[in-house]
Structure formats: structure tokens, C-alpha cells
């Protein structure tokens, strides 16, 4: 199941404050957790804490909204899912939060979020990423989303990926907690 991210969910109080110990954990884990039986202990060794303290601090950062989630991120291309379509939907604003959560719960939706419209050129306010082995698979999944949205959906498009980007997201760098990197690297 994916998360539906709505603008009202993104500004939690205290979400950006990190003490030195939390920052060390983020720096040690932002490239991923070690693939071992007890990753918390390995990270703890790296940052000078017990594995239990690392786990507790990660859970606390999740609750505070400092980190969004801890999850496995498979390479869907290596799994054979090479047809990737960002579906964009023009959905009635009054129903977008409920419908966004419904769409996020649909099997095959990996990302689902609300974005502002830019009328008259861009009427779409709900985005949902779909993955399939073929474009036909993605189109069938899009029909499931369309059925879920019902009369609240006024239009939609499927924007297929044309190249692969290595997405790294926000990364802390250096010692200054305000220094971040958000670069994407092309990869083939």
C-alpha cells in the first residue's frame, strides 16, 4: 500500500529539528539500512549507540514526521516492471483527500499525492504512479483508479516514463543541519 500525501499532512510541528544523535542516524541510514539480521545494531556501532536506541530514535523520528517511513525499495525494472505511468487526474477538490486515500490503497499504486492545478493548461490535482510489465497492464490499472474515482473524476492522462532517473531525494550533507542535496542522477 502506498501513502497519500496531502499538503495538510506535510507541516507537522517539530518535523525539522534534529539533535546530533538523530542527525548521525539519518546520515548513517540515508543510503539504506545494512542487509543483515540486526541492522539497528550495525547502525548503532557506526554512530556510537545501542541498536535499541537507534530503533527507538528512528520510531520517534517517524512519529514526529522527520522521516516519512522505513521501507524496502525494490528496483521494479529488475523485477520486470518496465512500463511506468504517472497517472494525473482532475478530481473534484472537495473529495480529493478521501479519494486520494482510496487510490493510494489500490494494489499497484506506488505513489499517490495531491498537487496544485495550473489552469488553464494543467487541470490535474491528483497524481498516482502505476507500474506494469506492459503499457496494457498500466492502462488496466488506470481503469481501476478511474472506477474508484467515479463521478468526481473529470479527466485524466497517463504520462509514461521515457528514461530512468536515479532518485535520491533529500540528503543531509556535512555538519551543518541546513545543508542538503536533492540531486537526481541519470542512469541507464
Coordinates of N, CA, C and O in Angstrom, one line a residue:
X1 N 0.8 -1.2 0.0 CA 0.0 0.0 0.0 C 0.9 1.2 0.0 O 1.9 1.3 0.6
X2 N 0.5 2.3 -0.7 CA 1.2 3.5 -0.7 C 0.6 4.5 0.2 O -0.5 4.4 0.6
X3 N 1.3 5.6 0.4 CA 0.8 6.7 1.2 C 0.2 7.8 0.3 O 0.7 8.0 -0.8
X4 N -0.9 8.4 0.7 CA -1.4 9.5 0.0 C -0.9 10.7 0.8 O -1.1 10.8 2.0
X5 N -0.2 11.6 0.1 CA 0.4 12.8 0.7 C -0.5 14.0 0.3 O -0.6 14.3 -0.9
X6 N -1.0 14.6 1.3 CA -1.8 15.8 1.1 C -1.1 17.0 1.7 O -0.4 16.8 2.7
X7 N -1.2 18.2 1.1 CA -0.4 19.3 1.7 C -0.6 19.5 3.2 O 0.3 19.9 3.9
X8 N -1.8 19.3 3.7 CA -2.0 19.5 5.2 C -1.2 18.5 6.0 O -1.1 18.7 7.2
X9 N -0.7 17.4 5.4 CA 0.0 16.4 6.2 C 1.5 16.7 6.3 O 2.2 16.0 7.0
X10 N 2.0 17.7 5.6 CA 3.4 17.8 5.4 C 4.1 18.8 6.4 O 5.3 18.9 6.4
X11 N 3.3 19.5 7.2 CA 3.9 20.5 8.1 C 3.7 20.2 9.5 O 3.1 21.0 10.3
X12 N 4.2 19.1 10.0 CA 4.0 18.7 11.4 C 4.9 19.5 12.3 O 6.1 19.8 11.9
X13 N 4.5 19.9 13.4 CA 5.3 20.7 14.4 C 6.5 19.9 14.8 O 6.5 18.7 15.1
X14 N 7.7 20.6 14.7 CA 8.9 19.9 15.1 C 9.5 19.0 14.1 O 10.5 18.3 14.4
X15 N 8.9 18.9 12.9 CA 9.3 17.9 11.9 C 10.8 18.2 11.4 O 11.4 17.2 11.0
X16 N 11.3 19.4 11.6 CA 12.6 19.6 11.0 C 13.8 19.7 12.0 O 14.9 19.8 11.7
X17 N 13.5 19.6 13.3 CA 14.5 19.7 14.3 C 15.2 18.3 14.5 O 14.5 17.3 14.7
X18 N 16.5 18.3 14.4 CA 17.3 17.1 14.7 C 18.4 17.4 15.7 O 19.1 18.4 15.5
X19 N 18.5 16.6 16.7 CA 19.7 16.7 17.6 C 20.8 16.0 16.9 O 20.7 15.3 15.9
X20 N 22.0 16.1 17.5 CA 23.2 15.5 16.9 C 23.1 14.0 16.8 O 23.6 13.4 15.8
X21 N 22.5 13.3 17.7 CA 22.3 11.9 17.6 C 21.4 11.4 16.5 O 21.7 10.5 15.8
X22 N 20.2 12.1 16.4 CA 19.3 11.8 15.3 C 19.9 12.1 14.0 O 19.8 11.3 13.0
X23 N 20.7 13.2 13.9 CA 21.3 13.6 12.6 C 22.3 12.5 12.3 O 22.4 12.1 11.1
X24 N 23.1 11.9 13.2 CA 24.0 10.9 12.9 C 23.3 9.6 12.4 O 23.8 9.0 11.5
X25 N 22.2 9.3 12.9 CA 21.4 8.2 12.5 C 20.9 8.4 11.0 O 21.0 7.5 10.2
X26 N 20.4 9.6 10.8 CA 20.0 9.9 9.4 C 21.1 9.8 8.4 O 21.0 9.2 7.4
X27 N 22.3 10.4 8.8 CA 23.4 10.3 7.9 C 23.9 8.9 7.7 O 24.2 8.5 6.5
X28 N 23.8 8.0 8.7 CA 24.2 6.6 8.6 C 23.2 5.8 7.8 O 23.6 4.7 7.3
X29 N 22.0 6.2 7.7 CA 21.0 5.3 7.1 C 20.4 5.9 5.8 O 19.6 5.2 5.1
X30 N 20.7 7.1 5.4 CA 20.1 7.7 4.2 C 20.4 7.0 2.9 O 19.6 7.1 1.9
X31 N 21.4 6.2 2.9 CA 21.7 5.4 1.7 C 21.1 4.0 1.8 O 21.2 3.2 0.9
X32 N 20.5 3.7 2.9 CA 19.8 2.4 3.1 C 20.3 1.7 4.4 O 21.4 2.0 4.9
X33 N 19.5 0.8 4.9 CA 19.9 0.0 6.1 C 20.8 -1.1 5.6 O 20.6 -1.6 4.5
X34 N 21.7 -1.6 6.4 CA 22.5 -2.7 6.0 C 21.6 -4.0 6.0 O 20.7 -4.1 6.8
X35 N 21.9 -4.8 5.0 CA 21.1 -6.1 4.8 C 21.7 -7.2 5.7 O 22.3 -8.1 5.2
X36 N 21.4 -7.1 7.0 CA 21.9 -8.1 8.0 C 20.7 -8.4 8.9 O 19.7 -7.7 8.9
X37 N 20.9 -9.4 9.7 CA 19.8 -9.8 10.6 C 19.4 -8.7 11.6 O 18.2 -8.5 12.0
X38 N 20.4 -7.9 12.1 CA 20.1 -6.8 13.1 C 20.7 -5.5 12.5 O 21.7 -5.1 13.0
X39 N 20.0 -4.8 11.6 CA 20.6 -3.6 11.0 C 20.7 -2.5 12.1 O 21.6 -1.7 12.0
X40 N 19.8 -2.5 13.1 CA 19.9 -1.4 14.1 C 21.2 -1.5 14.9 O 21.8 -0.5 15.2
X41 N 21.7 -2.7 15.2 CA 22.9 -2.9 15.9 C 24.1 -2.4 15.0 O 25.0 -1.7 15.6
X42 N 24.1 -2.7 13.7 CA 25.2 -2.2 12.9 C 25.2 -0.7 12.8 O 26.3 -0.1 12.9
X43 N 24.0 -0.1 12.6 CA 24.0 1.4 12.6 C 24.4 1.9 14.0 O 25.1 2.9 14.0
X44 N 24.0 1.3 15.0 CA 24.4 1.7 16.4 C 25.9 1.7 16.5 O 26.5 2.7 17.1
X45 N 26.6 0.7 16.0 CA 28.0 0.7 16.1 C 28.6 1.8 15.3 O 29.6 2.4 15.8
X46 N 28.0 2.2 14.2 CA 28.6 3.3 13.4 C 28.4 4.6 14.1 O 29.2 5.5 13.9
X47 N 27.3 4.8 14.9 CA 27.1 6.1 15.5 C 27.3 6.2 17.0 O 27.0 7.2 17.6
X48 N 27.8 5.1 17.6 CA 28.1 5.1 19.0 C 26.9 4.9 19.9 O 26.8 5.6 21.0
X49 N 25.9 4.1 19.5 CA 24.7 3.9 20.3 C 24.4 2.4 20.3 O 24.9 1.7 19.4
X50 N 23.5 2.0 21.1 CA 23.0 0.6 21.1 C 22.0 0.5 19.9 O 21.4 1.5 19.5
X51 N 21.8 -0.7 19.4 CA 20.8 -0.9 18.4 C 19.4 -0.6 18.9 O 18.6 0.0 18.1
X52 N 19.1 -0.8 20.2 CA 17.8 -0.4 20.7 C 17.6 1.1 20.7 O 16.5 1.5 20.4
X53 N 18.6 1.8 21.0 CA 18.5 3.3 21.0 C 18.3 3.8 19.6 O 17.5 4.7 19.3
X54 N 19.0 3.2 18.6 CA 18.8 3.6 17.2 C 17.4 3.3 16.8 O 16.7 4.2 16.2
X55 N 16.8 2.1 17.1 CA 15.5 1.8 16.7 C 14.5 2.7 17.4 O 13.6 3.2 16.7
X56 N 14.7 3.0 18.7 CA 13.8 3.9 19.4 C 13.8 5.3 18.7 O 12.8 5.9 18.5
X57 N 15.0 5.8 18.4 CA 15.1 7.2 17.8 C 14.5 7.2 16.4 O 13.9 8.2 16.0
X58 N 14.6 6.1 15.7 CA 14.0 6.0 14.3 C 12.5 6.1 14.5 O 11.8 6.8 13.7
X59 N 11.9 5.3 15.4 CA 10.5 5.3 15.7 C 10.0 6.7 16.1 O 9.0 7.2 15.6
X60 N 10.8 7.4 16.9 CA 10.4 8.7 17.3 C 10.5 9.7 16.2 O 9.6 10.6 16.0
X61 N 11.5 9.6 15.3 CA 11.5 10.5 14.1 C 10.4 10.2 13.2 O 9.8 11.2 12.6
X62 N 9.9 9.0 13.1 CA 8.7 8.7 12.3 C 7.5 9.3 12.9 O 6.7 10.0 12.1
X63 N 7.3 9.2 14.2 CA 6.2 9.8 14.8 C 6.1 11.3 14.7 O 5.1 11.9 14.6
X64 N 7.3 12.0 14.7 CA 7.4 13.4 14.6 C 7.4 13.9 13.2 O 7.3 15.1 12.9
X65 N 7.4 13.0 12.2 CA 7.4 13.4 10.8 C 8.7 13.8 10.2 O 8.8 14.3 9.1
X66 N 9.8 13.6 11.0 CA 11.1 13.9 10.5 C 11.5 13.0 9.3 O 12.0 13.4 8.3
X67 N 11.2 11.7 9.5 CA 11.3 10.8 8.4 C 9.9 10.2 8.1 O 9.0 10.1 9.0
X68 N 9.6 9.9 6.8 CA 8.3 9.6 6.4 C 8.0 8.1 6.6 O 6.9 7.7 7.0
X69 N 9.0 7.2 6.3 CA 8.7 5.8 6.5 C 10.1 5.1 6.4 O 11.0 5.6 5.9
X70 N 10.0 3.8 6.9 CA 11.1 2.9 6.7 C 10.6 1.8 5.9 O 9.6 1.1 6.3
X71 N 11.1 1.5 4.7 CA 10.5 0.5 3.8 C 11.6 0.0 2.9 O 12.6 0.7 2.6
X72 N 11.3 -1.2 2.4 CA 12.2 -1.7 1.3 C 11.8 -1.0 0.0 O 10.6 -0.8 -0.2
X73 N 12.8 -0.7 -0.8 CA 12.5 -0.1 -2.1 C 13.1 -1.0 -3.2 O 14.3 -0.9 -3.5
X74 N 12.3 -1.9 -3.7 CA 12.8 -2.8 -4.8 C 13.0 -2.0 -6.1 O 12.3 -1.0 -6.3
X75 N 13.9 -2.5 -6.9 CA 14.1 -2.0 -8.2 C 13.1 -2.6 -9.1 O 13.3 -3.8 -9.6
X76 N 12.0 -1.9 -9.4 CA 10.9 -2.5 -10.2 C 11.3 -2.9 -11.6 O 10.8 -3.8 -12.2
X77 N 12.3 -2.2 -12.2 CA 12.8 -2.5 -13.5 C 13.4 -3.9 -13.5 O 13.2 -4.7 -14.4
X78 N 14.2 -4.2 -12.5 CA 14.9 -5.6 -12.4 C 13.8 -6.7 -12.2 O 14.1 -7.8 -12.4
X79 N 12.7 -6.3 -11.6 CA 11.6 -7.2 -11.4 C 10.7 -7.4 -12.6 O 9.8 -8.2 -12.6
X80 N 11.0 -6.7 -13.7 CA 10.3 -6.8 -15.0 C 9.2 -5.8 -15.2 O 8.5 -5.9 -16.2
X81 N 9.0 -4.9 -14.3 CA 8.0 -3.8 -14.4 C 8.6 -2.6 -15.1 O 9.1 -1.7 -14.5
X82 N 8.6 -2.7 -16.4 CA 9.3 -1.7 -17.3 C 8.3 -0.6 -17.8 O 8.8 0.3 -18.4
X83 N 7.0 -0.8 -17.7 CA 6.1 0.2 -18.2 C 5.6 0.9 -16.9 O 5.0 0.4 -16.0
X84 N 6.0 2.2 -16.9 CA 5.7 3.0 -15.7 C 5.0 4.3 -16.1 O 5.4 5.0 -17.0
X85 N 3.8 4.5 -15.5 CA 3.0 5.6 -15.9 C 2.5 6.4 -14.7 O 2.0 5.9 -13.8
X86 N 2.9 7.7 -14.8 CA 2.3 8.6 -13.8 C 0.9 9.0 -14.3 O 0.8 9.6 -15.4
X87 N -0.1 8.6 -13.6 CA -1.4 9.0 -14.0 C -1.8 10.3 -13.3 O -1.5 10.5 -12.1
X88 N -2.4 11.2 -14.0 CA -2.7 12.5 -13.5 C -4.3 12.6 -13.7 O -4.8 12.3 -14.7
X89 N -4.9 13.1 -12.6 CA -6.4 13.1 -12.5 C -6.9 14.5 -12.2 O -6.4 15.1 -11.3
X90 N -8.0 14.9 -12.8 CA -8.7 16.1 -12.5 C -9.9 15.7 -11.6 O -10.9 15.1 -12.1
X91 N -9.7 15.8 -10.3 CA -10.7 15.3 -9.3 C -11.3 16.5 -8.6 O -10.6 17.5 -8.3
X92 N -12.6 16.4 -8.3 CA -13.3 17.4 -7.5 C -12.5 17.7 -6.2 O -12.3 16.8 -5.4
X93 N -12.2 18.9 -6.0 CA -11.4 19.3 -4.8 C -12.0 18.9 -3.5 O -11.3 18.5 -2.6
X94 N -13.3 19.0 -3.4 CA -14.0 18.7 -2.1 C -13.8 17.2 -1.7 O -14.0 16.9 -0.6
X95 N -13.5 16.4 -2.7 CA -13.4 14.9 -2.4 C -12.0 14.4 -2.5 O -11.8 13.2 -2.3
X96 N -11.0 15.2 -2.7 CA -9.7 14.7 -3.1 C -9.0 14.0 -1.9 O -8.3 13.0 -2.1
X97 N -9.2 14.4 -0.7 CA -8.5 13.7 0.4 C -9.0 12.3 0.6 O -8.2 11.4 0.7
X98 N -10.3 12.1 0.6 CA -10.9 10.8 0.7 C -10.5 9.9 -0.5 O -10.1 8.8 -0.4
X99 N -10.7 10.5 -1.7 CA -10.4 9.7 -2.9 C -8.9 9.4 -3.0 O -8.5 8.3 -3.5
X100 N -8.0 10.4 -2.6 CA -6.6 10.1 -2.6 C -6.2 8.9 -1.8 O -5.4 8.1 -2.1
X101 N -6.8 8.9 -0.6 CA -6.5 7.7 0.3 C -7.1 6.4 -0.3 O -6.4 5.4 -0.2
X102 N -8.2 6.5 -1.0 CA -8.8 5.3 -1.6 C -7.8 4.8 -2.8 O -7.6 3.6 -2.9
X103 N -7.4 5.8 -3.6 CA -6.5 5.4 -4.7 C -5.2 4.9 -4.1 O -4.6 3.9 -4.7
X104 N -4.6 5.5 -3.1 CA -3.3 5.0 -2.5 C -3.4 3.6 -2.0 O -2.4 2.9 -2.0
X105 N -4.6 3.1 -1.7 CA -4.8 1.8 -1.2 C -4.9 0.7 -2.3 O -4.9 -0.5 -2.1
X106 N -5.0 1.2 -3.6 CA -5.2 0.3 -4.7 C -3.9 -0.4 -5.0 O -2.8 0.2 -5.1
X107 N -4.0 -1.8 -5.1 CA -2.8 -2.5 -5.5 C -2.2 -2.0 -6.8 O -2.9 -1.8 -7.7
X108 N -0.9 -1.8 -6.8 CA -0.2 -1.3 -8.0 C 0.1 0.1 -7.9 O 0.9 0.6 -8.7
X109 N -0.5 0.9 -7.0 CA -0.2 2.3 -6.9 C 0.9 2.5 -5.9 O 0.8 2.1 -4.8
X110 N 2.1 3.0 -6.4 CA 3.2 3.1 -5.6 C 3.4 4.5 -5.0 O 4.0 4.6 -3.9
X111 N 2.9 5.5 -5.6 CA 2.9 6.8 -5.1 C 1.5 7.5 -5.4 O 1.0 7.3 -6.5
X112 N 1.0 8.3 -4.5 CA -0.2 9.0 -4.7 C -0.2 10.3 -3.9 O 0.0 10.2 -2.7
X113 N -0.4 11.4 -4.6 CA -0.3 12.6 -3.9 C -1.1 13.7 -4.6 O -1.4 13.6 -5.8
X114 N -1.4 14.8 -3.9 CA -2.2 15.9 -4.4 C -1.1 17.0 -4.8 O -0.1 17.2 -4.2
X115 N -1.4 17.6 -5.9 CA -0.6 18.7 -6.4 C -1.5 19.8 -6.9 O -2.6 19.6 -7.3
X116 N -1.0 21.1 -6.9 CA -1.8 22.2 -7.3 C -2.1 22.2 -8.8 O -1.2 21.7 -9.6
X117 N -3.2 22.6 -9.2 CA -3.6 22.8 -10.6 C -2.9 24.0 -11.1 O -2.6 24.9 -10.4
X118 N -2.7 24.1 -12.4 CA -2.2 25.3 -13.1 C -3.1 25.5 -14.3 O -2.7 25.3 -15.5
X119 N -4.3 26.0 -14.1 CA -5.3 26.2 -15.1 C -4.8 27.4 -15.9 O -4.2 28.3 -15.4
X120 N -5.1 27.5 -17.2 CA -6.0 26.5 -18.0 C -5.2 25.4 -18.6 O -5.8 24.5 -19.1
X121 N -3.9 25.4 -18.4 CA -3.0 24.4 -19.1 C -2.9 23.1 -18.4 O -2.6 22.1 -19.0
X122 N -3.1 23.1 -17.0 CA -2.9 21.9 -16.3 C -4.0 21.7 -15.2 O -3.8 22.3 -14.1
X123 N -5.0 21.0 -15.5 CA -6.2 20.9 -14.6 C -6.0 19.8 -13.5 O -6.9 19.6 -12.7
X124 N -4.9 19.0 -13.6 CA -4.8 17.8 -12.8 C -4.3 18.1 -11.3 O -3.4 18.9 -11.1
X125 N -5.0 17.5 -10.4 CA -4.7 17.8 -9.0 C -4.4 16.5 -8.2 O -4.0 16.5 -7.0
X126 N -4.5 15.3 -8.8 CA -4.3 14.0 -8.1 C -3.3 13.2 -9.0 O -3.6 13.0 -10.2
X127 N -2.2 12.8 -8.4 CA -1.2 12.0 -9.2 C -1.1 10.6 -8.5 O -1.1 10.5 -7.3
X128 N -1.0 9.6 -9.4 CA -0.8 8.2 -8.9 C 0.1 7.5 -9.9 O -0.1 7.4 -11.1
X129 N 1.2 7.0 -9.3 CA 2.2 6.2 -10.1 C 1.8 4.8 -10.2 O 1.6 4.1 -9.2
X130 N 1.8 4.2 -11.4 CA 1.5 2.8 -11.7 C 2.6 2.2 -12.4 O 3.3 2.8 -13.2
X131 N 2.8 0.9 -12.1 CA 3.9 0.1 -12.8 C 3.3 -1.2 -13.3 O 2.5 -1.8 -12.7
X132 N 3.8 -1.5 -14.5 CA 3.3 -2.8 -15.1 C 4.4 -3.4 -16.0 O 5.4 -2.7 -16.3
X133 N 4.2 -4.6 -16.4 CA 5.2 -5.2 -17.3 C 5.0 -4.7 -18.8 O 5.9 -4.7 -19.6
X134 N 3.7 -4.2 -19.1 CA 3.4 -3.6 -20.4 C 2.6 -2.4 -20.2 O 2.0 -2.2 -19.1
X135 N 2.4 -1.6 -21.2 CA 1.6 -0.4 -21.1 C 0.1 -0.9 -21.0 O -0.7 -0.2 -20.3
X136 N -0.3 -2.0 -21.5 CA -1.6 -2.5 -21.3 C -1.9 -2.8 -19.9 O -3.0 -2.5 -19.4
X137 N -0.9 -3.3 -19.2 CA -1.1 -3.5 -17.7 C -1.3 -2.2 -17.0 O -2.2 -2.1 -16.1
X138 N -0.6 -1.2 -17.3 CA -0.7 0.1 -16.7 C -2.1 0.7 -17.1 O -2.8 1.2 -16.2
X139 N -2.6 0.5 -18.3 CA -3.9 1.0 -18.7 C -5.0 0.3 -17.9 O -6.0 0.9 -17.6
X140 N -4.8 -1.0 -17.7 CA -5.8 -1.7 -16.9 C -5.9 -1.2 -15.5 O -6.9 -1.0 -14.9
X141 N -4.7 -0.9 -14.9 CA -4.6 -0.4 -13.5 C -5.3 1.0 -13.5 O -6.0 1.3 -12.5
X142 N -5.0 1.8 -14.5 CA -5.6 3.1 -14.6 C -7.1 3.1 -14.6 O -7.8 3.9 -14.1
X143 N -7.6 2.0 -15.3 CA -9.1 1.9 -15.3 C -9.6 1.6 -13.9 O -10.7 2.1 -13.5
X144 N -8.9 0.8 -13.1 CA -9.3 0.5 -11.7 C -9.3 1.9 -11.0 O -10.3 2.1 -10.2
X145 N -8.3 2.7 -11.1 CA -8.3 4.0 -10.5 C -9.5 4.8 -10.9 O -10.2 5.5 -10.1
X146 N -9.7 4.8 -12.2 CA -10.8 5.6 -12.8 C -12.2 5.2 -12.2 O -13.0 6.0 -11.8
X147 N -12.4 3.9 -12.1 CA -13.6 3.4 -11.5 C -13.7 3.8 -10.0 O -14.8 4.1 -9.5
X148 N -12.6 3.8 -9.3 CA -12.6 4.2 -7.9 C -13.0 5.7 -7.8 O -13.7 6.1 -6.9
X149 N -12.5 6.5 -8.7 CA -12.8 8.0 -8.6 C -14.3 8.3 -9.0 O -14.8 9.3 -8.6
X150 N -14.9 7.5 -9.8 CA -16.3 7.7 -10.2 C -16.5 9.1 -10.8 O -15.7 9.6 -11.5
X151 N -17.7 9.6 -10.4 CA -18.1 10.9 -11.0 C -17.3 12.1 -10.5 O -17.4 13.2 -11.1
X152 N -16.4 11.9 -9.5 CA -15.6 13.0 -9.1 C -14.4 13.2 -10.0 O -13.7 14.2 -9.9
X153 N -14.2 12.3 -11.0 CA -13.1 12.4 -12.0 C -13.6 13.1 -13.2 O -14.6 12.6 -13.8
X154 N -13.0 14.1 -13.7 CA -13.4 14.9 -14.8 C -12.5 14.6 -16.1 O -12.9 14.8 -17.2
X155 N -11.3 14.2 -15.8 CA -10.3 13.9 -16.9 C -9.1 13.3 -16.3 O -8.8 13.3 -15.1
X156 N -8.3 12.6 -17.2 CA -7.0 12.1 -16.7 C -6.1 11.8 -17.9 O -6.6 11.8 -19.1
X157 N -4.9 11.6 -17.6 CA -3.8 11.3 -18.6 C -2.9 10.3 -18.0 O -2.7 10.2 -16.7
X158 N -2.2 9.5 -18.8 CA -1.1 8.7 -18.4 C 0.2 9.2 -19.0 O 0.3 9.3 -20.2
X159 N 1.1 9.5 -18.2 CA 2.4 10.1 -18.6 C 3.5 9.0 -18.4 O 3.8 8.7 -17.3
X160 N 3.9 8.3 -19.5 CA 4.8 7.2 -19.4 C 6.2 7.7 -19.3 O 6.7 8.6 -19.9
X161 N 7.0 6.9 -18.5 CA 8.4 7.2 -18.3 C 9.2 7.0 -19.6 O 8.9 6.0 -20.3
X162 N 10.1 7.9 -20.0 CA 10.9 7.7 -21.2 C 12.4 7.4 -20.9 O 13.1 7.0 -21.7
X163 N 12.8 7.7 -19.6 CA 14.1 7.3 -19.2 C 14.1 7.1 -17.7 O 13.2 7.5 -17.0
X164 N 15.2 6.5 -17.2 CA 15.3 6.1 -15.8 C 16.2 7.2 -15.1 O 17.2 7.5 -15.6
X165 N 15.7 7.7 -14.0 CA 16.5 8.6 -13.2 C 16.7 7.9 -11.8 O 15.8 7.3 -11.3
X166 N 17.9 8.0 -11.3 CA 18.2 7.5 -10.0 C 17.8 8.6 -9.0 O 18.4 9.7 -9.0
X167 N 16.7 8.4 -8.3 CA 16.1 9.4 -7.4 C 16.7 9.2 -6.0 O 16.6 8.1 -5.5
X168 N 17.3 10.2 -5.6 CA 17.9 10.1 -4.2 C 17.2 10.9 -3.2 O 17.3 10.6 -2.0
X169 N 16.4 11.8 -3.6 CA 15.6 12.6 -2.6 C 16.5 13.5 -1.8 O 17.7 13.7 -2.1
X170 N 16.0 14.0 -0.7 CA 16.7 14.9 0.2 C 17.8 14.1 0.9 O 17.5 13.1 1.5
X171 N 19.0 14.7 0.9 CA 20.1 14.1 1.7 C 20.8 15.1 2.5 O 21.1 16.2 2.1
X172 N 21.1 14.8 3.8 CA 21.9 15.6 4.6 C 23.3 15.5 4.2 O 23.8 14.4 3.9
X173 N 24.1 16.6 4.3 CA 25.5 16.6 4.0 C 26.2 17.4 5.0 O 25.7 18.3 5.6
X174 N 27.5 17.1 5.2 CA 28.3 17.9 6.1 C 27.9 18.0 7.5 O 27.1 17.2 7.9
X175 N 28.3 19.0 8.2 CA 28.0 19.1 9.7 C 26.8 20.1 9.9 O 26.2 20.0 10.9
X176 N 26.6 21.0 8.9 CA 25.6 22.0 9.1 C 24.2 21.3 8.8 O 24.0 20.8 7.7
X177 N 23.3 21.4 9.7 CA 22.0 20.7 9.5 C 21.1 21.4 8.5 O 20.2 20.8 8.0
X178 N 21.5 22.5 8.0 CA 20.8 23.2 6.9 C 21.3 22.8 5.5 O 20.7 23.1 4.5
X179 N 22.4 22.1 5.4 CA 23.0 21.7 4.2 C 22.3 20.4 3.7 O 22.4 19.4 4.4
X180 N 21.8 20.5 2.5 CA 21.1 19.3 1.9 C 21.4 19.2 0.5 O 21.8 20.1 -0.2
X181 N 21.2 18.0 -0.1 CA 21.3 17.8 -1.5 C 20.0 17.1 -2.0 O 19.5 16.2 -1.4
X182 N 19.6 17.5 -3.2 CA 18.4 16.9 -3.8 C 18.6 16.6 -5.2 O 17.7 16.5 -6.0
X183 N 19.8 16.3 -5.6 CA 20.2 16.0 -7.0 C 19.6 14.6 -7.4 O 19.6 13.7 -6.7
X184 N 19.2 14.5 -8.7 CA 18.9 13.3 -9.4 C 20.0 13.0 -10.4 O 20.4 13.9 -11.1
X185 N 20.4 11.8 -10.5 CA 21.4 11.4 -11.4 C 20.8 10.5 -12.5 O 20.0 9.6 -12.2
X186 N 21.1 10.8 -13.8 CA 20.6 9.9 -14.8 C 21.3 8.6 -14.8 O 22.5 8.5 -14.6
X187 N 20.6 7.5 -15.0 CA 21.2 6.2 -15.2 C 20.5 5.4 -16.2 O 19.3 5.6 -16.4
X188 N 21.1 4.5 -16.8 CA 20.5 3.8 -17.9 C 20.3 2.4 -17.7 O 20.3 1.7 -16.8

